[in-house]
mmCIF file of C-alpha atoms and ligand atoms in Angstrom:
data_model
loop_
_atom_site.group_PDB
_atom_site.id
_atom_site.type_symbol
_atom_site.label_atom_id
_atom_site.label_comp_id
_atom_site.label_asym_id
_atom_site.label_seq_id
_atom_site.Cartn_x
_atom_site.Cartn_y
_atom_site.Cartn_z
ATOM 1 C CA MET H 544 -3.264 -15.179 4.950
ATOM 2 C CA ARG H 545 -4.980 -11.901 4.314
ATOM 3 C CA LEU H 546 -6.481 -11.945 7.791
ATOM 4 C CA LYS H 547 -3.143 -12.874 9.338
ATOM 5 C CA ALA H 548 -1.477 -10.013 7.450
ATOM 6 C CA ARG H 549 -4.160 -7.628 8.654
ATOM 7 C CA ARG H 550 -3.566 -8.704 12.233
ATOM 8 C CA ARG H 551 0.222 -8.276 12.084
ATOM 9 C CA LEU H 552 0.431 -5.000 10.170
ATOM 10 C CA PRO H 553 -0.466 -1.544 11.463
ATOM 11 C CA LYS H 554 -3.657 -0.369 9.767
ATOM 12 C CA MET H 555 -1.764 2.238 7.744
ATOM 13 C CA VAL H 556 0.560 -0.396 6.269
ATOM 14 C CA PHE H 557 -2.210 -2.923 5.623
ATOM 15 C CA ASP H 558 -4.164 -0.201 3.823
ATOM 16 C CA TYR H 559 -1.139 0.511 1.610
ATOM 17 C CA LEU H 560 -0.972 -3.180 0.682
ATOM 18 C CA GLU H 561 -4.684 -3.693 0.221
ATOM 19 C CA GLY H 562 -6.007 -0.397 -1.070
ATOM 20 C CA GLY H 563 -7.070 0.693 -4.537
ATOM 21 C CA ALA H 564 -7.587 4.021 -6.232
ATOM 22 C CA GLY H 565 -10.612 6.252 -5.639
ATOM 23 C CA SER H 566 -13.663 4.427 -4.315
ATOM 24 C CA GLU H 567 -11.994 1.074 -5.084
ATOM 25 C CA ARG H 568 -14.511 0.128 -7.786
ATOM 26 C CA GLY H 569 -11.587 -1.173 -9.865
ATOM 27 C CA LEU H 570 -10.477 -3.398 -7.043
ATOM 28 C CA ALA H 571 -13.944 -4.935 -6.793
ATOM 29 C CA ARG H 572 -14.319 -5.192 -10.598
ATOM 30 C CA ASN H 573 -11.134 -7.251 -10.918
ATOM 31 C CA ARG H 574 -12.588 -9.860 -8.590
ATOM 32 C CA GLU H 575 -16.078 -9.797 -10.134
ATOM 33 C CA ALA H 576 -14.628 -10.295 -13.622
ATOM 34 C CA LEU H 577 -12.725 -13.408 -12.567
ATOM 35 C CA ASP H 578 -15.577 -14.740 -10.428
ATOM 36 C CA LYS H 579 -18.141 -14.536 -13.226
ATOM 37 C CA ILE H 580 -16.103 -16.805 -15.536
ATOM 38 C CA LEU H 581 -17.251 -20.415 -15.447
ATOM 39 C CA PHE H 582 -15.586 -23.542 -16.760
ATOM 40 C CA ASN H 583 -16.679 -25.862 -19.516
ATOM 41 C CA PRO H 584 -15.077 -29.112 -18.363
ATOM 42 C CA CYS H 585 -14.144 -31.958 -20.624
ATOM 43 C CA ARG H 586 -15.146 -35.224 -18.900
ATOM 44 C CA LEU H 587 -13.673 -38.710 -19.250
ATOM 45 C CA THR H 588 -10.303 -37.387 -20.367
ATOM 46 C CA PRO H 589 -7.439 -39.055 -18.538
ATOM 47 C CA VAL H 590 -6.003 -36.680 -15.944
ATOM 48 C CA GLU H 591 -4.203 -39.095 -13.649
ATOM 49 C CA LYS H 592 -0.905 -37.462 -14.590
ATOM 50 C CA ARG H 593 -0.969 -33.690 -14.530
ATOM 51 C CA ASP H 594 1.598 -31.070 -15.436
ATOM 52 C CA THR H 595 1.310 -27.612 -13.898
ATOM 53 C CA SER H 596 4.436 -26.314 -15.636
ATOM 54 C CA VAL H 597 4.499 -23.844 -18.526
ATOM 55 C CA SER H 598 7.140 -22.605 -20.908
ATOM 56 C CA LEU H 599 7.735 -18.975 -21.697
ATOM 57 C CA PHE H 600 10.567 -17.437 -23.699
ATOM 58 C CA GLY H 601 12.307 -20.805 -23.910
ATOM 59 C CA LYS H 602 12.251 -21.469 -20.154
ATOM 60 C CA THR H 603 10.079 -23.847 -18.184
ATOM 61 C CA TYR H 604 8.520 -22.821 -14.874
ATOM 62 C CA SER H 605 6.855 -25.021 -12.259
ATOM 63 C CA MET H 606 3.564 -23.148 -12.617
ATOM 64 C CA PRO H 607 2.135 -20.311 -14.725
ATOM 65 C CA LEU H 608 2.807 -17.649 -12.112
ATOM 66 C CA ALA H 609 5.305 -14.860 -11.520
ATOM 67 C CA ILE H 610 5.598 -12.695 -8.421
ATOM 68 C CA ALA H 611 4.535 -9.216 -9.545
ATOM 69 C CA PRO H 612 6.771 -6.202 -8.970
ATOM 70 C CA THR H 613 5.714 -4.405 -5.801
ATOM 71 C CA GLY H 614 7.392 -1.464 -4.128
ATOM 72 C CA LEU H 615 8.280 -1.142 -0.442
ATOM 73 C CA ASN H 616 8.224 -4.868 0.307
ATOM 74 C CA GLY H 617 10.563 -4.218 3.241
ATOM 75 C CA VAL H 618 7.739 -2.365 4.969
ATOM 76 C CA LEU H 619 5.785 -5.630 5.075
ATOM 77 C CA TRP H 620 8.670 -7.852 6.249
ATOM 78 C CA PRO H 621 12.373 -7.125 6.767
ATOM 79 C CA ASP H 622 14.281 -7.697 3.528
ATOM 80 C CA GLY H 623 10.963 -8.519 1.845
ATOM 81 C CA ASP H 624 12.448 -8.435 -1.672
ATOM 82 C CA LEU H 625 15.143 -10.956 -0.755
ATOM 83 C CA VAL H 626 12.585 -13.217 0.927
ATOM 84 C CA LEU H 627 10.380 -13.166 -2.184
ATOM 85 C CA ALA H 628 13.304 -13.688 -4.576
ATOM 86 C CA ARG H 629 14.505 -16.730 -2.619
ATOM 87 C CA ALA H 630 11.016 -18.221 -2.422
ATOM 88 C CA ALA H 631 10.499 -17.701 -6.167
ATOM 89 C CA ALA H 632 13.818 -19.444 -6.889
ATOM 90 C CA ARG H 633 12.795 -22.373 -4.709
ATOM 91 C CA TYR H 634 9.524 -22.776 -6.619
ATOM 92 C CA ASN H 635 11.116 -22.085 -10.003
ATOM 93 C CA ILE H 636 8.952 -19.117 -10.884
ATOM 94 C CA PRO H 637 10.102 -15.610 -11.919
ATOM 95 C CA PHE H 638 10.435 -12.850 -9.346
ATOM 96 C CA CYS H 639 9.970 -9.246 -10.518
ATOM 97 C CA LEU H 640 11.857 -6.595 -8.591
ATOM 98 C CA SER H 641 10.265 -3.138 -8.471
ATOM 99 C CA THR H 642 12.084 0.122 -9.153
ATOM 100 C CA ALA H 643 10.766 1.157 -5.708
ATOM 101 C CA SER H 644 12.317 -1.837 -3.959
ATOM 102 C CA THR H 645 13.813 -1.767 -0.490
ATOM 103 C CA SER H 646 16.771 -3.986 -1.453
ATOM 104 C CA THR H 647 19.021 -2.962 -4.315
ATOM 105 C CA ILE H 648 19.013 -4.413 -7.819
ATOM 106 C CA GLU H 649 22.404 -5.966 -7.031
ATOM 107 C CA GLU H 650 21.422 -7.477 -3.639
ATOM 108 C CA VAL H 651 18.414 -9.194 -5.202
ATOM 109 C CA GLY H 652 20.531 -10.242 -8.194
ATOM 110 C CA ARG H 653 22.674 -12.238 -5.755
ATOM 111 C CA ALA H 654 19.699 -13.711 -3.803
ATOM 112 C CA GLY H 655 19.086 -17.273 -4.933
ATOM 113 C CA ASP H 656 19.664 -18.614 -8.414
ATOM 114 C CA GLY H 657 16.136 -18.036 -9.696
ATOM 115 C CA GLU H 658 14.939 -16.120 -12.695
ATOM 116 C CA LYS H 659 14.792 -12.375 -11.976
ATOM 117 C CA TRP H 660 12.947 -9.733 -13.923
ATOM 118 C CA PHE H 661 13.419 -6.026 -13.266
ATOM 119 C CA GLN H 662 10.533 -3.556 -13.401
ATOM 120 C CA LEU H 663 11.304 -0.043 -14.558
ATOM 121 C CA TYR H 664 9.042 2.942 -14.128
ATOM 122 C CA VAL H 665 8.812 5.559 -16.892
ATOM 123 C CA LEU H 666 11.848 7.442 -15.660
ATOM 124 C CA HIS H 667 13.844 10.169 -17.358
ATOM 125 C CA ARG H 668 16.076 8.681 -20.018
ATOM 126 C CA GLU H 669 19.400 8.921 -18.202
ATOM 127 C CA GLN H 670 18.004 7.292 -15.049
ATOM 128 C CA ALA H 671 16.164 4.638 -17.087
ATOM 129 C CA ARG H 672 19.375 3.804 -18.927
ATOM 130 C CA LEU H 673 21.295 3.615 -15.649
ATOM 131 C CA PHE H 674 18.806 1.200 -14.048
ATOM 132 C CA ALA H 675 18.599 -0.949 -17.184
ATOM 133 C CA ARG H 676 22.399 -1.175 -17.201
ATOM 134 C CA ARG H 677 22.463 -2.133 -13.490
ATOM 135 C CA ALA H 678 19.809 -4.828 -14.055
ATOM 136 C CA LEU H 679 21.748 -6.189 -17.027
ATOM 137 C CA ASP H 680 24.999 -6.351 -15.072
ATOM 138 C CA ALA H 681 23.230 -8.014 -12.123
ATOM 139 C CA GLY H 682 21.935 -10.831 -14.361
ATOM 140 C CA TYR H 683 18.245 -9.962 -14.738
ATOM 141 C CA THR H 684 16.847 -11.724 -17.773
ATOM 142 C CA THR H 685 13.777 -9.598 -18.478
ATOM 143 C CA LEU H 686 12.982 -5.916 -18.250
ATOM 144 C CA ILE H 687 9.401 -4.840 -17.545
ATOM 145 C CA LEU H 688 8.421 -1.276 -18.347
ATOM 146 C CA THR H 689 5.415 -0.219 -16.248
ATOM 147 C CA VAL H 690 3.455 2.300 -18.295
ATOM 148 C CA ASP H 691 0.389 3.010 -16.157
ATOM 149 C CA VAL H 692 2.129 5.258 -13.633
ATOM 150 C CA ALA H 693 2.684 8.546 -15.483
ATOM 151 C CA VAL H 694 1.638 9.917 -12.093
ATOM 152 C CA ASN H 695 0.559 8.113 -8.921
ATOM 153 C CA GLY H 696 -3.089 7.110 -8.643
ATOM 154 C CA ARG H 697 -5.189 8.663 -5.899
ATOM 155 C CA ARG H 698 -5.224 6.011 -3.189
ATOM 156 C CA GLU H 699 -7.564 7.500 -0.716
ATOM 157 C CA ARG H 700 -6.598 5.170 2.117
ATOM 158 C CA ASP H 701 -2.982 6.385 1.853
ATOM 159 C CA LEU H 702 -4.024 10.016 1.511
ATOM 160 C CA ARG H 703 -6.108 9.670 4.657
ATOM 161 C CA SER H 704 -3.503 7.793 6.710
ATOM 162 C CA GLY H 705 -0.547 9.864 5.513
ATOM 163 C CA PHE H 706 1.304 6.732 4.353
ATOM 164 C CA LYS H 707 4.541 7.687 2.663
ATOM 165 C CA VAL H 708 8.234 6.983 2.943
ATOM 166 C CA PRO H 709 9.708 7.942 5.333
ATOM 167 C CA PHE H 710 7.006 7.616 7.983
ATOM 168 C CA ARG H 711 6.303 10.815 9.867
ATOM 169 C CA ILE H 712 5.594 9.742 13.417
ATOM 170 C CA SER H 713 2.273 11.325 14.338
ATOM 171 C CA PRO H 714 0.450 10.337 17.555
ATOM 172 C CA LYS H 715 -1.971 8.260 15.412
ATOM 173 C CA ILE H 716 0.855 6.361 13.708
ATOM 174 C CA ALA H 717 2.650 5.807 17.024
ATOM 175 C CA ALA H 718 -0.548 4.336 18.511
ATOM 176 C CA ASP H 719 -0.996 2.115 15.437
ATOM 177 C CA ALA H 720 2.590 0.868 15.850
ATOM 178 C CA VAL H 721 2.165 0.180 19.575
ATOM 179 C CA LEU H 722 -0.923 -1.915 18.834
ATOM 180 C CA HIS H 723 1.106 -4.047 16.381
ATOM 181 C CA PRO H 724 4.241 -4.891 18.374
ATOM 182 C CA ARG H 725 5.413 -7.829 16.230
ATOM 183 C CA TRP H 726 5.636 -5.574 13.175
ATOM 184 C CA THR H 727 7.088 -2.651 15.110
ATOM 185 C CA VAL H 728 9.846 -4.698 16.767
ATOM 186 C CA SER H 729 10.881 -6.328 13.471
ATOM 187 C CA GLN H 730 11.023 -2.945 11.709
ATOM 188 C CA LEU H 731 12.996 -1.311 14.498
ATOM 189 C CA ALA H 732 15.420 -4.242 14.682
ATOM 190 C CA HIS H 733 16.192 -4.029 10.948
ATOM 191 C CA GLY H 734 16.185 -0.269 10.535
ATOM 192 C CA LEU H 735 13.440 1.480 8.603
ATOM 193 C CA PRO H 736 13.305 0.507 4.914
ATOM 194 C CA GLU H 737 14.513 2.888 2.217
ATOM 195 C CA LEU H 738 14.160 3.172 -1.552
ATOM 196 C CA ALA H 739 17.387 1.265 -1.956
ATOM 197 C CA ASN H 740 17.942 1.831 -5.672
ATOM 198 C CA PHE H 741 17.887 5.586 -5.163
ATOM 199 C CA ALA H 742 20.303 5.621 -2.225
ATOM 200 C CA SER H 743 23.356 7.659 -3.214
ATOM 201 C CA ALA H 744 25.722 10.278 -1.907
ATOM 202 C CA GLU H 745 23.119 12.994 -2.496
ATOM 203 C CA ALA H 746 20.149 10.887 -1.309
ATOM 204 C CA THR H 747 21.237 9.339 1.970
ATOM 205 C CA ASP H 748 17.897 9.216 3.791
ATOM 206 C CA ALA H 749 14.515 7.856 2.784
ATOM 207 C CA SER H 750 12.908 11.248 2.311
ATOM 208 C CA SER H 751 15.538 12.499 -0.162
ATOM 209 C CA GLN H 752 15.370 9.121 -1.945
ATOM 210 C CA ALA H 753 11.592 9.461 -2.307
ATOM 211 C CA ALA H 754 12.035 13.010 -3.609
ATOM 212 C CA LEU H 755 14.673 11.813 -6.077
ATOM 213 C CA MET H 756 12.397 9.047 -7.353
ATOM 214 C CA ASN H 757 9.529 11.502 -7.845
ATOM 215 C CA ARG H 758 11.790 13.927 -9.712
ATOM 216 C CA GLN H 759 12.912 11.094 -11.973
ATOM 217 C CA MET H 760 9.392 10.087 -13.091
ATOM 218 C CA ASP H 761 8.810 11.186 -16.681
ATOM 219 C CA ALA H 762 5.156 11.789 -17.559
ATOM 220 C CA GLY H 763 6.345 12.631 -21.102
ATOM 221 C CA PHE H 764 7.621 9.077 -21.752
ATOM 222 C CA ASP H 765 6.255 7.969 -25.147
ATOM 223 C CA TRP H 766 6.714 5.275 -27.821
ATOM 224 C CA LEU H 767 9.878 7.047 -29.021
ATOM 225 C CA ALA H 768 11.392 6.761 -25.556
ATOM 226 C CA PHE H 769 10.290 3.122 -25.567
ATOM 227 C CA ALA H 770 12.156 2.604 -28.854
ATOM 228 C CA GLU H 771 15.365 3.865 -27.200
ATOM 229 C CA LEU H 772 14.888 1.458 -24.325
ATOM 230 C CA ARG H 773 14.242 -1.348 -26.807
ATOM 231 C CA ASP H 774 17.525 -0.593 -28.546
ATOM 232 C CA LEU H 775 19.582 -0.701 -25.394
ATOM 233 C CA TRP H 776 18.004 -3.755 -23.656
ATOM 234 C CA PRO H 777 19.280 -6.937 -25.304
ATOM 235 C CA HIS H 778 16.987 -9.453 -23.576
ATOM 236 C CA LYS H 779 13.221 -9.838 -23.254
ATOM 237 C CA LEU H 780 11.316 -6.583 -22.803
ATOM 238 C CA LEU H 781 7.727 -6.583 -21.522
ATOM 239 C CA ILE H 782 5.293 -3.687 -21.244
ATOM 240 C CA LYS H 783 3.161 -3.765 -18.090
ATOM 241 C CA GLY H 784 -0.054 -1.831 -17.655
ATOM 242 C CA LEU H 785 -1.670 -1.960 -21.097
ATOM 243 C CA ILE H 786 -5.404 -2.406 -20.903
ATOM 244 C CA SER H 787 -6.513 -1.852 -24.500
ATOM 245 C CA ALA H 788 -6.166 -4.238 -27.435
ATOM 246 C CA GLU H 789 -5.136 -1.326 -29.677
ATOM 247 C CA ASP H 790 -2.170 -0.550 -27.410
ATOM 248 C CA VAL H 791 -1.141 -4.202 -27.601
ATOM 249 C CA ILE H 792 -0.867 -3.828 -31.383
ATOM 250 C CA LEU H 793 1.332 -0.733 -30.879
ATOM 251 C CA ALA H 794 3.490 -2.709 -28.454
ATOM 252 C CA GLU H 795 4.002 -5.410 -31.065
ATOM 253 C CA LYS H 796 4.969 -2.786 -33.658
ATOM 254 C CA ALA H 797 7.405 -1.277 -31.148
ATOM 255 C CA ARG H 798 9.136 -4.679 -30.841
ATOM 256 C CA ALA H 799 8.111 -5.492 -27.284
ATOM 257 C CA ASP H 800 8.522 -9.196 -26.524
ATOM 258 C CA GLY H 801 5.307 -9.428 -24.560
ATOM 259 C CA VAL H 802 2.657 -7.488 -22.672
ATOM 260 C CA ILE H 803 1.370 -7.702 -19.124
ATOM 261 C CA LEU H 804 -2.301 -6.758 -19.303
ATOM 262 C CA SER H 805 -2.880 -5.020 -15.988
ATOM 263 C CA ASN H 806 -4.785 -2.251 -14.295
ATOM 264 C CA HIS H 807 -2.188 -2.218 -11.509
ATOM 265 C CA GLY H 808 -4.482 -4.166 -9.217
ATOM 266 C CA GLY H 809 -6.994 -1.285 -9.274
ATOM 267 C CA ARG H 810 -4.431 1.085 -7.741
ATOM 268 C CA GLN H 811 -4.115 3.636 -10.538
ATOM 269 C CA LEU H 812 -7.300 4.478 -12.500
ATOM 270 C CA GLU H 813 -10.322 2.753 -11.014
ATOM 271 C CA ASP H 814 -12.682 2.835 -13.987
ATOM 272 C CA LEU H 815 -10.832 0.446 -16.244
ATOM 273 C CA PRO H 816 -11.845 -2.973 -17.506
ATOM 274 C CA ALA H 817 -10.465 -5.979 -15.710
ATOM 275 C CA PRO H 818 -7.582 -7.400 -17.795
ATOM 276 C CA ILE H 819 -9.346 -10.777 -18.057
ATOM 277 C CA ASP H 820 -12.204 -9.030 -19.883
ATOM 278 C CA ILE H 821 -10.006 -7.743 -22.698
ATOM 279 C CA LEU H 822 -7.740 -10.772 -22.960
ATOM 280 C CA LEU H 823 -9.657 -12.751 -25.605
ATOM 281 C CA ARG H 824 -9.947 -9.730 -27.909
ATOM 282 C CA ALA H 825 -6.315 -8.707 -27.437
ATOM 283 C CA LYS H 826 -5.192 -12.284 -28.039
ATOM 284 C CA ALA H 827 -7.017 -12.352 -31.355
ATOM 285 C CA MET H 828 -5.131 -9.243 -32.493
ATOM 286 C CA THR H 829 -1.536 -10.170 -31.651
ATOM 287 C CA SER H 830 0.948 -12.986 -31.655
ATOM 288 C CA LEU H 831 2.798 -11.541 -28.644
ATOM 289 C CA PRO H 832 2.702 -13.527 -25.392
ATOM 290 C CA LEU H 833 0.166 -11.878 -23.100
ATOM 291 C CA LEU H 834 0.569 -12.100 -19.347
ATOM 292 C CA LEU H 835 -2.070 -10.900 -16.912
ATOM 293 C CA ASP H 836 -2.449 -9.610 -13.392
ATOM 294 C CA SER H 837 -4.995 -7.761 -11.233
ATOM 295 C CA GLY H 838 -7.306 -9.681 -8.965
ATOM 296 C CA VAL H 839 -5.635 -13.099 -9.129
ATOM 297 C CA ARG H 840 -6.194 -14.795 -5.761
ATOM 298 C CA SER H 841 -6.323 -18.520 -6.460
ATOM 299 C CA GLY H 842 -5.089 -21.309 -8.681
ATOM 300 C CA CYS H 843 -8.540 -21.362 -10.204
ATOM 301 C CA ASP H 844 -8.104 -17.723 -11.313
ATOM 302 C CA ILE H 845 -4.772 -18.614 -12.891
ATOM 303 C CA ILE H 846 -6.365 -21.468 -14.871
ATOM 304 C CA LYS H 847 -9.086 -19.086 -16.100
ATOM 305 C CA ALA H 848 -6.454 -16.621 -17.292
ATOM 306 C CA LEU H 849 -4.539 -19.323 -19.135
ATOM 307 C CA ALA H 850 -7.664 -20.745 -20.728
ATOM 308 C CA ALA H 851 -8.531 -17.252 -21.965
ATOM 309 C CA GLY H 852 -5.125 -16.980 -23.624
ATOM 310 C CA ALA H 853 -2.623 -15.703 -21.053
ATOM 311 C CA SER H 854 0.846 -17.236 -21.050
ATOM 312 C CA MET H 855 1.242 -16.605 -17.349
ATOM 313 C CA ALA H 856 -0.400 -14.743 -14.480
ATOM 314 C CA LEU H 857 1.274 -12.466 -11.962
ATOM 315 C CA SER H 858 0.305 -12.099 -8.351
ATOM 316 C CA GLY H 859 0.755 -8.993 -6.253
ATOM 317 C CA ARG H 860 -1.376 -9.006 -3.138
ATOM 318 C CA ALA H 861 -1.951 -12.762 -2.756
ATOM 319 C CA VAL H 862 1.768 -13.370 -2.320
ATOM 320 C CA LEU H 863 2.241 -10.194 -0.272
ATOM 321 C CA TYR H 864 -0.398 -11.365 2.213
ATOM 322 C CA GLY H 865 1.831 -14.383 2.863
ATOM 323 C CA LEU H 866 4.923 -12.199 3.168
ATOM 324 C CA ALA H 867 3.265 -9.777 5.574
ATOM 325 C CA ALA H 868 1.728 -12.570 7.660
ATOM 326 C CA ALA H 869 4.752 -14.812 8.158
ATOM 327 C CA GLY H 870 7.718 -13.889 5.947
ATOM 328 C CA GLU H 871 9.189 -16.723 3.913
ATOM 329 C CA ALA H 872 7.000 -19.384 5.551
ATOM 330 C CA GLY H 873 3.934 -17.338 4.590
ATOM 331 C CA VAL H 874 5.064 -16.881 0.987
ATOM 332 C CA ARG H 875 5.714 -20.598 0.704
ATOM 333 C CA GLU H 876 2.305 -21.409 2.126
ATOM 334 C CA VAL H 877 0.668 -19.180 -0.496
ATOM 335 C CA LEU H 878 2.720 -20.674 -3.338
ATOM 336 C CA ASP H 879 1.944 -24.216 -2.108
ATOM 337 C CA LEU H 880 -1.741 -23.369 -2.052
ATOM 338 C CA LEU H 881 -1.651 -21.880 -5.550
ATOM 339 C CA ILE H 882 0.180 -24.810 -7.121
ATOM 340 C CA SER H 883 -2.117 -27.292 -5.438
ATOM 341 C CA GLU H 884 -5.217 -25.385 -6.597
ATOM 342 C CA ILE H 885 -3.820 -25.252 -10.139
ATOM 343 C CA ASP H 886 -3.307 -29.017 -10.047
ATOM 344 C CA THR H 887 -6.812 -29.715 -8.683
ATOM 345 C CA THR H 888 -8.462 -27.357 -11.153
ATOM 346 C CA LEU H 889 -6.633 -28.967 -14.093
ATOM 347 C CA ALA H 890 -7.965 -32.367 -12.982
ATOM 348 C CA LEU H 891 -11.507 -31.089 -12.537
ATOM 349 C CA VAL H 892 -11.726 -29.293 -15.895
ATOM 350 C CA GLY H 893 -10.258 -32.339 -17.629
ATOM 351 C CA CYS H 894 -7.004 -30.875 -18.899
ATOM 352 C CA ALA H 895 -3.810 -32.767 -18.089
ATOM 353 C CA SER H 896 -1.423 -29.934 -18.782
ATOM 354 C CA ALA H 897 -1.436 -26.191 -18.062
ATOM 355 C CA ASP H 898 0.193 -25.620 -21.450
ATOM 356 C CA ALA H 899 -2.821 -27.221 -23.190
ATOM 357 C CA LEU H 900 -5.467 -24.879 -21.740
ATOM 358 C CA CYS H 901 -7.555 -23.043 -24.327
ATOM 359 C CA PRO H 902 -10.904 -21.167 -24.532
ATOM 360 C CA ASP H 903 -12.744 -24.485 -25.070
ATOM 361 C CA PHE H 904 -12.415 -24.996 -21.310
ATOM 362 C CA LEU H 905 -14.442 -21.833 -20.603
ATOM 363 C CA HIS H 906 -18.227 -21.705 -20.533
ATOM 364 C CA SER H 907 -19.178 -19.106 -23.140
HETATM 365 C C1 FMN B 1305 1.610 -2.986 -2.411
HETATM 366 C C2 FMN B 1305 1.745 -2.936 -3.905
HETATM 367 C C3 FMN B 1305 2.818 -2.262 -4.472
HETATM 368 C C4 FMN B 1305 2.964 -2.225 -5.865
HETATM 369 N N1 FMN B 1305 4.070 -1.638 -6.422
HETATM 370 C C5 FMN B 1305 4.283 -1.724 -7.763
HETATM 371 C C6 FMN B 1305 5.499 -1.239 -8.334
HETATM 372 O O1 FMN B 1305 6.371 -0.747 -7.644
HETATM 373 N N2 FMN B 1305 5.643 -1.364 -9.680
HETATM 374 C C7 FMN B 1305 4.677 -1.933 -10.484
HETATM 375 O O2 FMN B 1305 4.862 -2.029 -11.704
HETATM 376 N N3 FMN B 1305 3.533 -2.398 -9.948
HETATM 377 C C8 FMN B 1305 3.322 -2.327 -8.628
HETATM 378 N N4 FMN B 1305 2.184 -2.849 -8.086
HETATM 379 C C9 FMN B 1305 1.205 -3.503 -8.961
HETATM 380 C C10 FMN B 1305 1.533 -4.992 -9.119
HETATM 381 O O3 FMN B 1305 2.692 -5.191 -9.872
HETATM 382 C C11 FMN B 1305 0.391 -5.741 -9.821
HETATM 383 O O4 FMN B 1305 0.103 -5.113 -11.039
HETATM 384 C C12 FMN B 1305 -0.881 -5.804 -8.965
HETATM 385 O O5 FMN B 1305 -0.574 -6.001 -7.609
HETATM 386 C C13 FMN B 1305 -1.739 -6.944 -9.461
HETATM 387 O O6 FMN B 1305 -2.934 -7.001 -8.762
HETATM 388 P P1 FMN B 1305 -3.192 -7.963 -7.487
HETATM 389 O O7 FMN B 1305 -2.556 -7.268 -6.328
HETATM 390 O O8 FMN B 1305 -4.665 -7.992 -7.412
HETATM 391 O O9 FMN B 1305 -2.537 -9.303 -7.773
HETATM 392 C C14 FMN B 1305 2.000 -2.861 -6.697
HETATM 393 C C15 FMN B 1305 0.925 -3.535 -6.105
HETATM 394 C C16 FMN B 1305 0.797 -3.578 -4.726
HETATM 395 C C17 FMN B 1305 -0.364 -4.336 -4.128
#
């Protein structure tokens, strides 16, 4: 799927999807950390009937996976957010819509009857309140506050290619587009994507929407601001982007309902631990549900995360490769692969149910 995505997308767009911050050491570390974990299987346990489902916050999902919030999905495939939301509903897994989405909170709220979570950046209070209110009215059940983007990370591939919304058509970008006609035709046919949630009377085109979003980012957002958000959001509230066990304790004190341990898929600060490497320690220090992303590429990775104490994993790029390669069919192929790998791995480690995974299944 990754190779198919690379073939269909212009290099500049593939680099946006794939790239990490700085020299991409973080990107590599996320994979190494998951790869080095080995299983400690339990043999001669009956596994003829297996259950890949998990429960979280009183709901049961078909597998321990949510689609991570990712911005600009419409650049990968027309109406990318709607495609992902519908696929997630079909598979009964949560879909997280990004603040920087290319369909609006309301459009995605109406797409399919699946579980929808809304991701909020650390925005100025008035804007944060407005988006939280819109998500509430549109039926989102969970709010995710992403806290590792006080400012954007330095993604050197994007800095080099000039990737930003709206595209400025340079000769290099035009040549890239001509070499990838399937992508170019689909984008032209649907109109270039915009930051839909920021579209308004004063921000009618993509460049003023991008400027508005940047102006709204609040690098001064702190635990006090979080407390305000906590008071106004009545449902589950997760913090995404913690990568230290001490911060997880603060999150629990601040009445978060859960934490997504994440280094943003290596896209923000490259020299951070992989979330899987701090999971066991964080788990020992909190009773909050811990979710995890960054580097997850297979069902086997998801089983490792659960065995180490995660309640669920999130996938960014793995699912986006499917979206960029073949739209909904591609997303479904990726989700089919993941659920089948989860099932096979459960059988091979000797655990009949994803909910029963524990550190005993990991080689120490
Ligand atoms: C193309 C792309 C766009 C992203 N946009 C957002 C975003 O808008 N908000 C957010 O909280 N995280 C964003 N992320 C981070 C993901 O939510 C997630 O943390 C990360 O992709 C997990 O790593 P993985 O790609 O290795 O699965 C983005 C990731 C990618 C790859």
